[in-house]
Amino acid sequence: MTHIPGSTGPGQTAEQSLDHLIAEAESASDTRRRRRRRPRPLVVVLVLALLAGLGAGTGWLVGRFVPRGSLQDPPTVVSIVDFSMVGDGEQIEATGDPVLRSGSTAVMRLRDGERDLLSAVDVAGLTSYPRWTAPLPANAGPCALDGTVVRCGEGFALDVDRGRPQASGGNASAPTSPGSSTPAPRHAPSVPTAASSSTPASAASGNATSAPGSATPAPVVPGSATLAGAASDQVPYALGADGSVTDRSGAVVSGLRLGSPTWVLPAQAPRSLGAVPLPGKRDVWVVCDGTTLAALEGADVLWTVTLPEGTAQVSGFTEGGSPHWLVGDTLVVGTPSGVVARDLADGSESWRVDVPLRSWTSDDQYLYLWSHSSLSVADLTRPVDASVTQVTAVAQHQGEPDRAPSAEELRNATLEVPERCGLRVSPSEASEQGRERVTFVDGQASGGSQQNARTTIKEVVTTVFEGRPAAVVRANCSYGGAYEDDFIMVYDPDHKLVAALDPVPHKQELGGSISDFTITSLSVFGGSLHLSWNNIALYGDEDYHASRKSGSADGDFVWDGQRFVATDLVFHTGQGDVRLPRLEAVQDFVDAVVAHDDARAAQWAVPSLMSALDRNAPYSGFTVRESYFPKGSTVGECILLPAVGSPNMLGMSTVYFGNGRKASIRPGDASQIVQEGPYRSGDIMCGLDRSADHSDRFGTWIMLRGRPDGSVEVYTPGPGSD
């Protein structure tokens, strides 16, 4: 492609002769015509080796990038990432959320069917697999970088390097770090940039930041807007009910009919005198309804292009969508056959990256192009030679790549397994980190010193774990008697056990009372799991092994380097879905009550509890506040209220917490503290510690109504016999 002269260069003035300008332009036009007379475009095929292992460590210079220039030339495809073993790779697509970049690692929010994922890739091409992938909780907020940690709302945080869970504190809503893009509000008005600049901006991008050492800062482009029924100072066009477009003066733009919604974006096209290019640029507006793309100047249509079918879905030009297009000296739009750049002066195709495109996004430096189950990364700061108009990315393995173990291999192999599945010791004597070796024949291992014990492979799913292909095994471990549990084991290409989920030490954390941990569904997202399980004994169920259990659950688990940590649990109860609240949120309520800040505490409690705080507590000469919320009270743990055993002589039953501590409850009765109904299935119990309380029993507790979003609604303290 030929660069068209723009602003005046060194030694030129606005008064230079028109003859000189025309001569310069004619020379440029001759060059351009010569290139266009070529019988076919030169095609560059970039063959990228899919390297199997993680590359060397990279420096974490958060937010550093190079401005991507004018978008006049096609970018170089620098990496192709294989997502075929992550969730349903064919369904994974980009979202409208910003790409967060830390050094050579780009962290993206993706969508896989009905759920969102967070995934990190290496833009330098040092590995052909994602660095890590984790499912996001349904209520996760916007994601932002906080140093080397990415936080999504208040309760979800992973380190950028390995994707391992981090403390959920910190400022999750902090401004996005330099080098990451921030989308404008979906219907934010767009205004043209004040000065002419060849630096492109993303229409889905808000605050672009100039690169260190960059002479020209990237312009601030607040993002595209939808055409409304009336024009405004910000968007000087209106869309009529019949699809007609009018400018701010009411003049109809002739020859243009658009659907709804129609998106609009300010841009700047080269100036010209007839066919002669001139220095400088003029303000234009680009409009798109997903079917038609057009450029407008006043009431004139500069050009229109009919877009291929499916463009609206690929680039987000849909009702409620978040469109993605880039504007510089060209306009870049994604279509089902690839990303296409168009000349803003006449709409002609300037260049393209050929790839069957499902969705795409970008940041300050890279295009991220989703095609089937792979991601192509193209570097806008490394343009291909100007004579090239078409780039095709072709993935090719170099050497023998790593391969995940197959189900058949594992079903007939000697493998390391968690000690509780090793057939040698009873489950009560085994440790979570202990390991044994067993031999599987047709998927089953038996014959150990534990009589009748057996371990059976039930399911094998391939994934990418810690940057390498791996097999995730769901196995049932029967201990030789009436009890059994399902385990998760992860094996690398060398059949080495690299991770395991042993549910036994964590059954209280997994909800209610669980005799046998039975997995009913397994989904794998990189090094993270989504499990469904049942047989949870909830409050109101009978508490013995063979009894009917009414509860079930779904949960996300992320590998932290030692074990799989639950990051989102949803319990299904007779009262509806329940998420456990964050301990910090429950502590906020307790602190407000202790401080007599009842106006604040009221947002987390039922009115009847708030009105009872300064009344005398049962069997006590102190108030409810003094008895149950003394100074120094802290929230120790919250659990889903489990099934309880028969009451003792005092009418009290014991509730067991996951940390080994206990509390007392009077089952079947309504609260004796406030006028509320009885405890019920789906309630949440939070044990409270007093400043000098170091026993194995919570002396007091509070009961919450379970809510699907994990919000806090406290309705009574206890126990009522205090």
CSV table of C-alpha atoms in Angstrom, one decimal, residues 240-647:
chain,number,residue,atom,x,y,z
A,240,GLY,CA,-35.8,7.6,11.3
A,241,ALA,CA,-38.3,4.9,11.9
A,242,ASP,CA,-38.2,4.2,8.1
A,243,GLY,CA,-34.4,3.8,8.2
A,244,SER,CA,-33.7,7.2,6.7
A,245,VAL,CA,-30.7,9.2,8.1
A,246,THR,CA,-30.9,13.0,8.6
A,247,ASP,CA,-28.2,15.4,9.6
A,248,ARG,CA,-28.4,18.0,12.3
A,249,SER,CA,-30.0,20.5,10.0
A,250,GLY,CA,-32.7,18.0,9.1
A,251,ALA,CA,-31.4,17.3,5.6
A,252,VAL,CA,-31.9,13.7,4.5
A,253,VAL,CA,-28.9,11.8,3.6
A,254,SER,CA,-29.9,10.6,0.1
A,255,GLY,CA,-29.6,7.0,-1.0
A,256,LEU,CA,-29.1,5.5,2.4
A,257,ARG,CA,-31.5,3.3,4.4
A,258,LEU,CA,-30.3,1.6,7.6
A,259,GLY,CA,-31.6,-0.9,10.1
A,260,SER,CA,-31.8,-0.6,13.9
A,261,PRO,CA,-29.6,-0.4,15.8
A,262,THR,CA,-27.1,1.6,13.7
A,263,TRP,CA,-23.8,2.4,15.2
A,264,VAL,CA,-21.8,5.6,14.4
A,265,LEU,CA,-18.1,6.4,14.8
A,266,PRO,CA,-16.1,9.6,14.1
A,267,ALA,CA,-13.1,9.3,11.7
A,268,GLN,CA,-10.9,11.4,9.6
A,269,ALA,CA,-10.4,10.9,5.8
A,270,PRO,CA,-7.7,12.2,3.6
A,271,ARG,CA,-8.3,15.6,1.8
A,272,SER,CA,-8.2,15.8,-1.9
A,273,LEU,CA,-8.9,18.2,-4.8
A,274,GLY,CA,-10.7,16.0,-7.2
A,275,ALA,CA,-8.4,13.1,-7.7
A,276,VAL,CA,-5.5,15.0,-6.2
A,277,PRO,CA,-4.6,14.2,-2.6
A,278,LEU,CA,-4.0,17.2,-0.4
A,279,PRO,CA,-2.3,17.5,3.0
A,280,GLY,CA,-4.4,17.3,6.1
A,281,LYS,CA,-7.6,15.4,6.8
A,282,ARG,CA,-11.4,16.1,7.1
A,283,ASP,CA,-13.9,14.9,9.7
A,284,VAL,CA,-16.3,12.2,8.5
A,285,TRP,CA,-18.7,9.8,10.2
A,286,VAL,CA,-18.8,6.1,9.7
A,287,VAL,CA,-22.2,4.3,10.2
A,288,CYS,CA,-22.9,0.6,10.3
A,289,ASP,CA,-26.0,-1.5,11.0
A,290,GLY,CA,-24.2,-4.8,10.6
A,291,THR,CA,-25.3,-5.1,6.9
A,292,THR,CA,-24.3,-1.8,5.4
A,293,LEU,CA,-21.1,0.2,6.1
A,294,ALA,CA,-21.0,3.8,5.0
A,295,ALA,CA,-19.0,7.0,5.4
A,296,LEU,CA,-20.8,10.4,5.6
A,297,GLU,CA,-19.7,14.0,5.3
A,298,GLY,CA,-22.6,16.4,6.1
A,299,ALA,CA,-25.6,15.1,4.1
A,300,ASP,CA,-23.4,13.4,1.5
A,301,VAL,CA,-22.6,9.7,1.3
A,302,LEU,CA,-18.9,9.3,0.5
A,303,TRP,CA,-19.2,5.5,0.0
A,304,THR,CA,-21.2,2.5,1.0
A,305,VAL,CA,-20.2,-1.2,1.3
A,306,THR,CA,-22.6,-4.2,1.7
A,307,LEU,CA,-21.1,-6.4,4.4
A,308,PRO,CA,-20.9,-10.2,4.2
A,309,GLU,CA,-23.6,-12.1,6.0
A,310,GLY,CA,-22.6,-12.7,9.6
A,311,THR,CA,-20.6,-9.6,10.0
A,312,ALA,CA,-23.0,-8.2,12.6
A,313,GLN,CA,-22.4,-11.2,14.9
A,314,VAL,CA,-18.7,-11.3,14.4
A,315,SER,CA,-18.1,-7.6,15.2
A,316,GLY,CA,-20.9,-7.0,17.6
A,317,PHE,CA,-23.3,-4.9,15.5
A,318,THR,CA,-26.3,-6.4,17.2
A,319,GLU,CA,-29.1,-5.3,19.5
A,320,GLY,CA,-27.5,-4.9,22.9
A,321,GLY,CA,-24.1,-5.7,21.4
A,322,SER,CA,-20.8,-4.0,22.0
A,323,PRO,CA,-19.3,-3.4,18.5
A,324,HIS,CA,-15.6,-3.6,17.8
A,325,TRP,CA,-14.0,-1.7,15.0
A,326,LEU,CA,-10.7,0.2,14.7
A,327,VAL,CA,-10.2,3.6,13.0
A,328,GLY,CA,-6.9,5.2,11.9
A,329,ASP,CA,-6.0,6.0,8.3
A,330,THR,CA,-8.2,3.0,7.5
A,331,LEU,CA,-11.3,1.5,9.1
A,332,VAL,CA,-10.9,-2.1,10.3
A,333,VAL,CA,-14.0,-4.3,10.6
A,334,GLY,CA,-14.2,-8.1,11.3
A,335,THR,CA,-16.2,-10.3,8.9
A,336,PRO,CA,-16.7,-14.1,8.8
A,337,SER,CA,-13.8,-14.4,6.4
A,338,GLY,CA,-11.3,-12.3,8.3
A,339,VAL,CA,-10.4,-8.8,9.4
A,340,VAL,CA,-10.7,-6.2,6.6
A,341,ALA,CA,-9.2,-2.7,6.5
A,342,ARG,CA,-11.0,-0.1,4.2
A,343,ASP,CA,-9.7,3.2,2.9
A,344,LEU,CA,-11.7,6.0,4.6
A,345,ALA,CA,-11.6,8.1,1.4
A,346,ASP,CA,-13.5,5.6,-0.9
A,347,GLY,CA,-14.2,2.5,1.1
A,348,SER,CA,-11.9,0.3,-1.0
A,349,GLU,CA,-10.2,-2.7,0.6
A,350,SER,CA,-6.7,-1.8,1.8
A,351,TRP,CA,-5.7,-5.1,3.3
A,352,ARG,CA,-7.0,-8.1,5.1
A,353,VAL,CA,-6.0,-10.9,7.4
A,354,ASP,CA,-7.6,-14.1,6.1
A,355,VAL,CA,-9.0,-16.4,8.9
A,356,PRO,CA,-12.4,-17.9,9.4
A,357,LEU,CA,-13.5,-15.4,12.1
A,358,ARG,CA,-15.9,-16.2,14.9
A,359,SER,CA,-15.2,-13.0,17.0
A,360,TRP,CA,-12.4,-10.6,17.6
A,361,THR,CA,-11.1,-7.9,19.9
A,362,SER,CA,-7.9,-5.8,20.3
A,363,ASP,CA,-5.8,-3.8,22.7
A,364,ASP,CA,-3.3,-1.0,22.2
A,365,GLN,CA,-1.0,-3.2,20.1
A,366,TYR,CA,-2.6,-6.5,19.1
A,367,LEU,CA,-5.6,-8.0,17.2
A,368,TYR,CA,-7.0,-11.1,18.8
A,369,LEU,CA,-8.8,-13.2,16.1
A,370,TRP,CA,-11.0,-16.2,17.2
A,371,SER,CA,-11.3,-18.9,14.6
A,372,HIS,CA,-13.0,-22.2,15.5
A,373,SER,CA,-10.9,-23.4,18.4
A,374,SER,CA,-7.8,-21.3,17.9
A,375,LEU,CA,-6.7,-17.7,18.5
A,376,SER,CA,-4.5,-15.8,16.1
A,377,VAL,CA,-2.6,-12.8,17.5
A,378,ALA,CA,-1.5,-10.1,15.1
A,379,ASP,CA,0.9,-7.3,16.0
A,380,LEU,CA,-0.2,-3.9,14.7
A,381,THR,CA,3.2,-2.4,15.4
A,382,ARG,CA,4.9,-4.9,13.1
A,383,PRO,CA,3.2,-4.2,9.7
A,384,VAL,CA,3.9,-6.4,6.7
A,385,ASP,CA,5.7,-4.8,3.8
A,386,ALA,CA,3.5,-2.1,2.1
A,387,SER,CA,3.2,-4.0,-1.1
A,388,VAL,CA,1.3,-6.8,0.7
A,389,THR,CA,-2.5,-6.6,0.8
A,390,GLN,CA,-3.4,-10.1,2.1
A,391,VAL,CA,-2.0,-12.1,5.1
A,392,THR,CA,-2.9,-15.7,5.8
A,393,ALA,CA,-2.0,-17.3,9.1
A,394,VAL,CA,-1.3,-21.1,8.8
A,395,ALA,CA,-0.6,-23.1,12.0
A,396,GLN,CA,2.0,-25.9,11.8
A,397,HIS,CA,3.4,-28.1,14.5
A,398,GLN,CA,7.1,-28.3,14.7
A,399,GLY,CA,8.5,-31.6,15.8
A,400,GLU,CA,6.4,-34.0,17.9
A,401,PRO,CA,4.1,-32.0,20.1
A,402,ASP,CA,3.0,-33.1,23.6
A,403,ARG,CA,-0.1,-35.2,23.7
A,404,ALA,CA,-2.5,-35.7,26.6
A,405,PRO,CA,-2.8,-39.4,27.7
A,406,SER,CA,-5.8,-41.1,26.2
A,407,ALA,CA,-8.5,-42.8,28.1
A,408,GLU,CA,-7.5,-46.2,26.9
A,409,GLU,CA,-3.9,-45.6,28.0
A,410,LEU,CA,-4.9,-44.6,31.5
A,411,ARG,CA,-7.5,-47.4,31.9
A,412,ASN,CA,-4.6,-50.0,31.5
A,413,ALA,CA,-1.7,-48.4,33.3
A,414,THR,CA,0.1,-48.3,36.6
A,415,LEU,CA,-0.6,-44.8,38.0
A,416,GLU,CA,0.0,-42.7,41.0
A,417,VAL,CA,-3.3,-41.9,42.8
A,418,PRO,CA,-4.3,-40.0,46.0
A,419,GLU,CA,-3.6,-42.1,49.1
A,420,ARG,CA,-7.3,-42.5,49.9
A,421,CYS,CA,-7.7,-44.3,46.5
A,422,GLY,CA,-4.5,-46.4,46.9
A,423,LEU,CA,-6.3,-49.5,48.4
A,424,ARG,CA,-3.8,-49.8,51.3
A,425,VAL,CA,-5.0,-47.6,54.1
A,426,SER,CA,-8.5,-46.6,55.4
A,427,PRO,CA,-9.7,-43.2,54.3
A,428,SER,CA,-9.5,-41.9,57.9
A,429,GLU,CA,-5.7,-42.7,58.1
A,430,ALA,CA,-4.8,-41.3,54.7
A,431,SER,CA,-3.5,-37.7,54.1
A,432,GLU,CA,-4.5,-35.3,51.5
A,433,GLN,CA,-1.0,-35.0,50.1
A,434,GLY,CA,-0.3,-38.8,50.3
A,435,ARG,CA,0.2,-40.9,47.2
A,436,GLU,CA,0.1,-44.6,46.2
A,437,ARG,CA,0.6,-46.5,43.0
A,438,VAL,CA,-2.1,-48.8,41.7
A,439,THR,CA,-2.5,-50.8,38.5
A,440,PHE,CA,-5.6,-50.4,36.4
A,441,VAL,CA,-7.0,-53.1,34.3
A,442,ASP,CA,-9.9,-52.1,32.0
A,443,GLY,CA,-10.3,-49.0,34.2
A,444,GLN,CA,-10.4,-50.7,37.6
A,445,ALA,CA,-7.8,-51.2,40.3
A,446,SER,CA,-8.3,-53.6,43.2
A,447,GLY,CA,-6.5,-56.2,45.4
A,448,GLY,CA,-4.9,-54.0,48.0
A,449,SER,CA,-4.7,-54.6,51.7
A,450,GLN,CA,-8.1,-52.9,52.2
A,451,GLN,CA,-10.5,-55.7,51.6
A,452,ASN,CA,-13.0,-55.1,48.8
A,453,ALA,CA,-11.6,-51.6,48.1
A,454,ARG,CA,-11.4,-50.6,44.5
A,455,THR,CA,-10.7,-47.5,42.4
A,456,THR,CA,-12.6,-47.1,39.1
A,457,ILE,CA,-11.9,-44.6,36.3
A,458,LYS,CA,-15.3,-43.1,35.3
A,459,GLU,CA,-14.4,-40.4,32.9
A,460,VAL,CA,-11.4,-38.9,31.1
A,461,VAL,CA,-11.3,-35.3,29.7
A,462,THR,CA,-8.3,-33.7,27.9
A,463,THR,CA,-7.2,-30.2,28.7
A,464,VAL,CA,-4.2,-27.9,29.0
A,465,PHE,CA,-2.8,-27.8,32.5
A,466,GLU,CA,0.0,-25.5,33.5
A,467,GLY,CA,0.8,-24.9,29.8
A,468,ARG,CA,0.9,-28.6,28.7
A,469,PRO,CA,-1.7,-31.1,27.4
A,470,ALA,CA,-3.1,-33.2,30.2
A,471,ALA,CA,-5.9,-35.7,31.0
A,472,VAL,CA,-8.4,-35.0,33.8
A,473,VAL,CA,-9.7,-38.2,35.3
A,474,ARG,CA,-12.9,-38.6,37.4
A,475,ALA,CA,-12.5,-41.7,39.5
A,476,ASN,CA,-14.7,-43.4,42.1
A,477,CYS,CA,-12.8,-44.6,45.2
A,478,SER,CA,-14.7,-47.3,47.1
A,479,TYR,CA,-13.2,-48.0,50.5
A,480,GLY,CA,-14.4,-51.6,50.9
A,481,GLY,CA,-17.5,-50.9,52.9
A,482,ALA,CA,-20.6,-48.7,52.4
A,483,TYR,CA,-18.7,-45.5,51.8
A,484,GLU,CA,-17.1,-44.1,48.6
A,485,ASP,CA,-16.2,-40.8,47.1
A,486,ASP,CA,-15.4,-39.4,43.7
A,487,PHE,CA,-11.9,-37.9,43.1
A,488,ILE,CA,-10.3,-35.8,40.4
A,489,MET,CA,-6.8,-36.6,39.1
A,490,VAL,CA,-4.8,-34.8,36.5
A,491,TYR,CA,-2.1,-36.6,34.5
A,492,ASP,CA,0.5,-35.0,32.2
A,493,PRO,CA,1.8,-36.4,28.9
A,494,ASP,CA,4.3,-38.6,30.9
A,495,HIS,CA,1.4,-40.1,32.9
A,496,LYS,CA,2.6,-38.2,36.0
A,497,LEU,CA,0.0,-37.2,38.6
A,498,VAL,CA,0.3,-33.4,38.7
A,499,ALA,CA,-2.8,-32.4,40.6
A,500,ALA,CA,-5.7,-34.0,42.5
A,501,LEU,CA,-8.9,-33.1,44.2
A,502,ASP,CA,-9.4,-35.1,47.4
A,503,PRO,CA,-12.9,-34.1,48.7
A,504,VAL,CA,-12.7,-35.9,52.0
A,505,PRO,CA,-11.0,-33.1,54.1
A,506,HIS,CA,-13.3,-30.5,52.6
A,507,LYS,CA,-16.8,-32.0,52.7
A,508,GLN,CA,-18.1,-29.4,55.1
A,509,GLU,CA,-16.9,-26.7,52.8
A,510,LEU,CA,-18.7,-28.4,49.9
A,511,GLY,CA,-22.0,-27.9,51.6
A,512,GLY,CA,-24.2,-29.2,54.3
A,513,SER,CA,-23.4,-32.8,55.4
A,514,ILE,CA,-21.9,-35.1,52.7
A,515,SER,CA,-21.5,-38.8,53.3
A,516,ASP,CA,-20.4,-39.8,49.8
A,517,PHE,CA,-19.1,-37.1,47.4
A,518,THR,CA,-20.7,-38.0,44.1
A,519,ILE,CA,-19.8,-36.0,41.0
A,520,THR,CA,-22.7,-35.9,38.5
A,521,SER,CA,-21.0,-33.6,35.9
A,522,LEU,CA,-17.5,-32.6,35.0
A,523,SER,CA,-16.4,-29.7,32.8
A,524,VAL,CA,-12.7,-28.7,32.4
A,525,PHE,CA,-11.4,-25.2,31.5
A,526,GLY,CA,-7.6,-25.4,31.3
A,527,GLY,CA,-6.4,-25.9,34.8
A,528,SER,CA,-9.8,-25.3,36.3
A,529,LEU,CA,-12.8,-27.4,36.9
A,530,HIS,CA,-16.6,-27.0,37.1
A,531,LEU,CA,-18.2,-29.8,39.0
A,532,SER,CA,-21.8,-30.8,39.9
A,533,TRP,CA,-22.5,-33.1,42.8
A,534,ASN,CA,-25.5,-34.3,44.8
A,535,ASN,CA,-26.3,-36.2,48.0
A,536,ILE,CA,-26.0,-33.1,50.3
A,537,ALA,CA,-27.9,-33.5,53.6
A,538,LEU,CA,-29.4,-30.1,54.3
A,539,TYR,CA,-31.2,-28.9,57.4
A,540,GLY,CA,-34.4,-30.8,57.7
A,541,ASP,CA,-33.0,-34.0,56.1
A,542,GLU,CA,-32.4,-37.0,58.3
A,543,ASP,CA,-28.7,-37.4,59.3
A,544,TYR,CA,-27.6,-41.0,58.5
A,545,HIS,CA,-25.8,-42.5,55.6
A,546,ALA,CA,-28.6,-44.2,53.7
A,547,SER,CA,-31.1,-41.3,54.2
A,548,ARG,CA,-32.5,-39.3,51.3
A,549,LYS,CA,-30.4,-36.1,50.7
A,550,SER,CA,-32.2,-33.1,49.3
A,551,GLY,CA,-29.3,-30.9,48.3
A,552,SER,CA,-27.0,-30.6,45.3
A,553,ALA,CA,-24.4,-28.1,44.1
A,554,ASP,CA,-22.3,-26.7,41.3
A,555,GLY,CA,-18.8,-25.3,41.9
A,556,ASP,CA,-15.8,-23.9,40.2
A,557,PHE,CA,-12.3,-25.0,41.4
A,558,VAL,CA,-9.0,-23.4,40.5
A,559,TRP,CA,-5.6,-25.0,41.0
A,560,ASP,CA,-3.5,-23.0,43.5
A,561,GLY,CA,-0.3,-25.0,43.2
A,562,GLN,CA,-1.2,-27.3,46.1
A,563,ARG,CA,-4.9,-28.2,45.7
A,564,PHE,CA,-8.1,-27.2,43.9
A,565,VAL,CA,-9.7,-24.2,45.6
A,566,ALA,CA,-13.4,-23.5,45.4
A,567,THR,CA,-13.9,-20.1,43.9
A,568,ASP,CA,-17.7,-20.2,43.3
A,569,LEU,CA,-20.2,-22.6,44.9
A,570,VAL,CA,-23.9,-22.6,44.2
A,571,PHE,CA,-26.1,-24.8,46.3
A,572,HIS,CA,-29.5,-26.0,45.1
A,573,THR,CA,-31.9,-26.2,48.1
A,574,GLY,CA,-35.7,-26.5,48.7
A,575,GLN,CA,-35.7,-22.7,49.1
A,576,GLY,CA,-33.9,-22.0,45.8
A,577,ASP,CA,-30.3,-21.5,44.8
A,578,VAL,CA,-27.8,-20.2,47.5
A,579,ARG,CA,-24.3,-18.8,47.4
A,580,LEU,CA,-22.3,-18.4,50.5
A,581,PRO,CA,-21.6,-14.7,51.3
A,582,ARG,CA,-18.1,-13.3,51.6
A,583,LEU,CA,-16.8,-13.3,55.1
A,584,GLU,CA,-15.8,-9.7,54.7
A,585,ALA,CA,-19.4,-8.7,54.0
A,586,VAL,CA,-20.7,-10.5,57.1
A,587,GLN,CA,-18.0,-8.9,59.1
A,588,ASP,CA,-19.2,-5.5,57.9
A,589,PHE,CA,-22.6,-6.2,59.5
A,590,VAL,CA,-21.1,-7.4,62.8
A,591,ASP,CA,-18.8,-4.3,63.0
A,592,ALA,CA,-21.7,-2.0,62.4
A,593,VAL,CA,-23.8,-3.6,65.1
A,594,VAL,CA,-20.9,-3.5,67.6
A,595,ALA,CA,-20.3,0.2,66.7
A,596,HIS,CA,-24.1,1.0,67.2
A,597,ASP,CA,-24.1,2.1,63.6
A,598,ASP,CA,-27.6,0.7,63.1
A,599,ALA,CA,-28.4,2.7,60.0
A,600,ARG,CA,-25.5,1.0,58.2
A,601,ALA,CA,-26.2,-2.5,59.7
A,602,ALA,CA,-29.8,-2.4,58.6
A,603,GLN,CA,-28.8,-3.0,55.0
A,604,TRP,CA,-27.7,-6.5,55.9
A,605,ALA,CA,-30.4,-7.6,58.4
A,606,VAL,CA,-34.2,-8.0,58.7
A,607,PRO,CA,-36.1,-5.2,60.5
A,608,SER,CA,-37.2,-7.5,63.3
A,609,LEU,CA,-33.5,-8.1,64.3
A,610,MET,CA,-32.6,-4.5,64.1
A,611,SER,CA,-35.5,-3.6,66.4
A,612,ALA,CA,-34.5,-6.3,68.9
A,613,LEU,CA,-30.8,-5.3,69.3
A,614,ASP,CA,-31.3,-3.2,72.4
A,615,ARG,CA,-33.9,-5.4,74.1
A,616,ASN,CA,-33.0,-7.9,76.7
A,617,ALA,CA,-31.8,-11.3,75.4
A,618,PRO,CA,-33.4,-14.5,76.7
A,619,TYR,CA,-31.9,-15.9,79.9
A,620,SER,CA,-29.7,-12.9,80.2
A,621,GLY,CA,-29.5,-9.6,81.9
A,622,PHE,CA,-27.8,-8.1,78.9
A,623,THR,CA,-29.2,-6.8,75.6
A,624,VAL,CA,-29.1,-8.8,72.4
A,625,ARG,CA,-26.3,-6.5,71.2
A,626,GLU,CA,-24.3,-7.0,74.3
A,627,SER,CA,-24.9,-10.8,74.5
A,628,TYR,CA,-24.3,-11.7,70.9
A,629,PHE,CA,-22.2,-8.9,69.5
A,630,PRO,CA,-19.6,-7.9,72.1
A,631,LYS,CA,-16.7,-5.8,71.2
A,632,GLY,CA,-14.0,-7.7,69.3
A,633,SER,CA,-16.5,-10.1,67.6
A,634,THR,CA,-15.1,-11.6,64.4
A,635,VAL,CA,-16.7,-13.9,61.8
A,636,GLY,CA,-14.9,-17.3,61.9
A,637,GLU,CA,-16.6,-19.3,59.2
A,638,CYS,CA,-20.0,-19.5,57.3
A,639,ILE,CA,-21.5,-22.8,56.2
A,640,LEU,CA,-24.7,-24.0,54.6
A,641,LEU,CA,-26.8,-25.2,57.5
A,642,PRO,CA,-26.5,-29.0,57.4
A,643,ALA,CA,-28.7,-31.8,58.6
A,644,VAL,CA,-28.3,-32.2,62.4
A,645,GLY,CA,-28.5,-35.2,64.7
A,646,SER,CA,-31.0,-35.8,67.5
A,647,PRO,CA,-31.1,-33.2,70.2
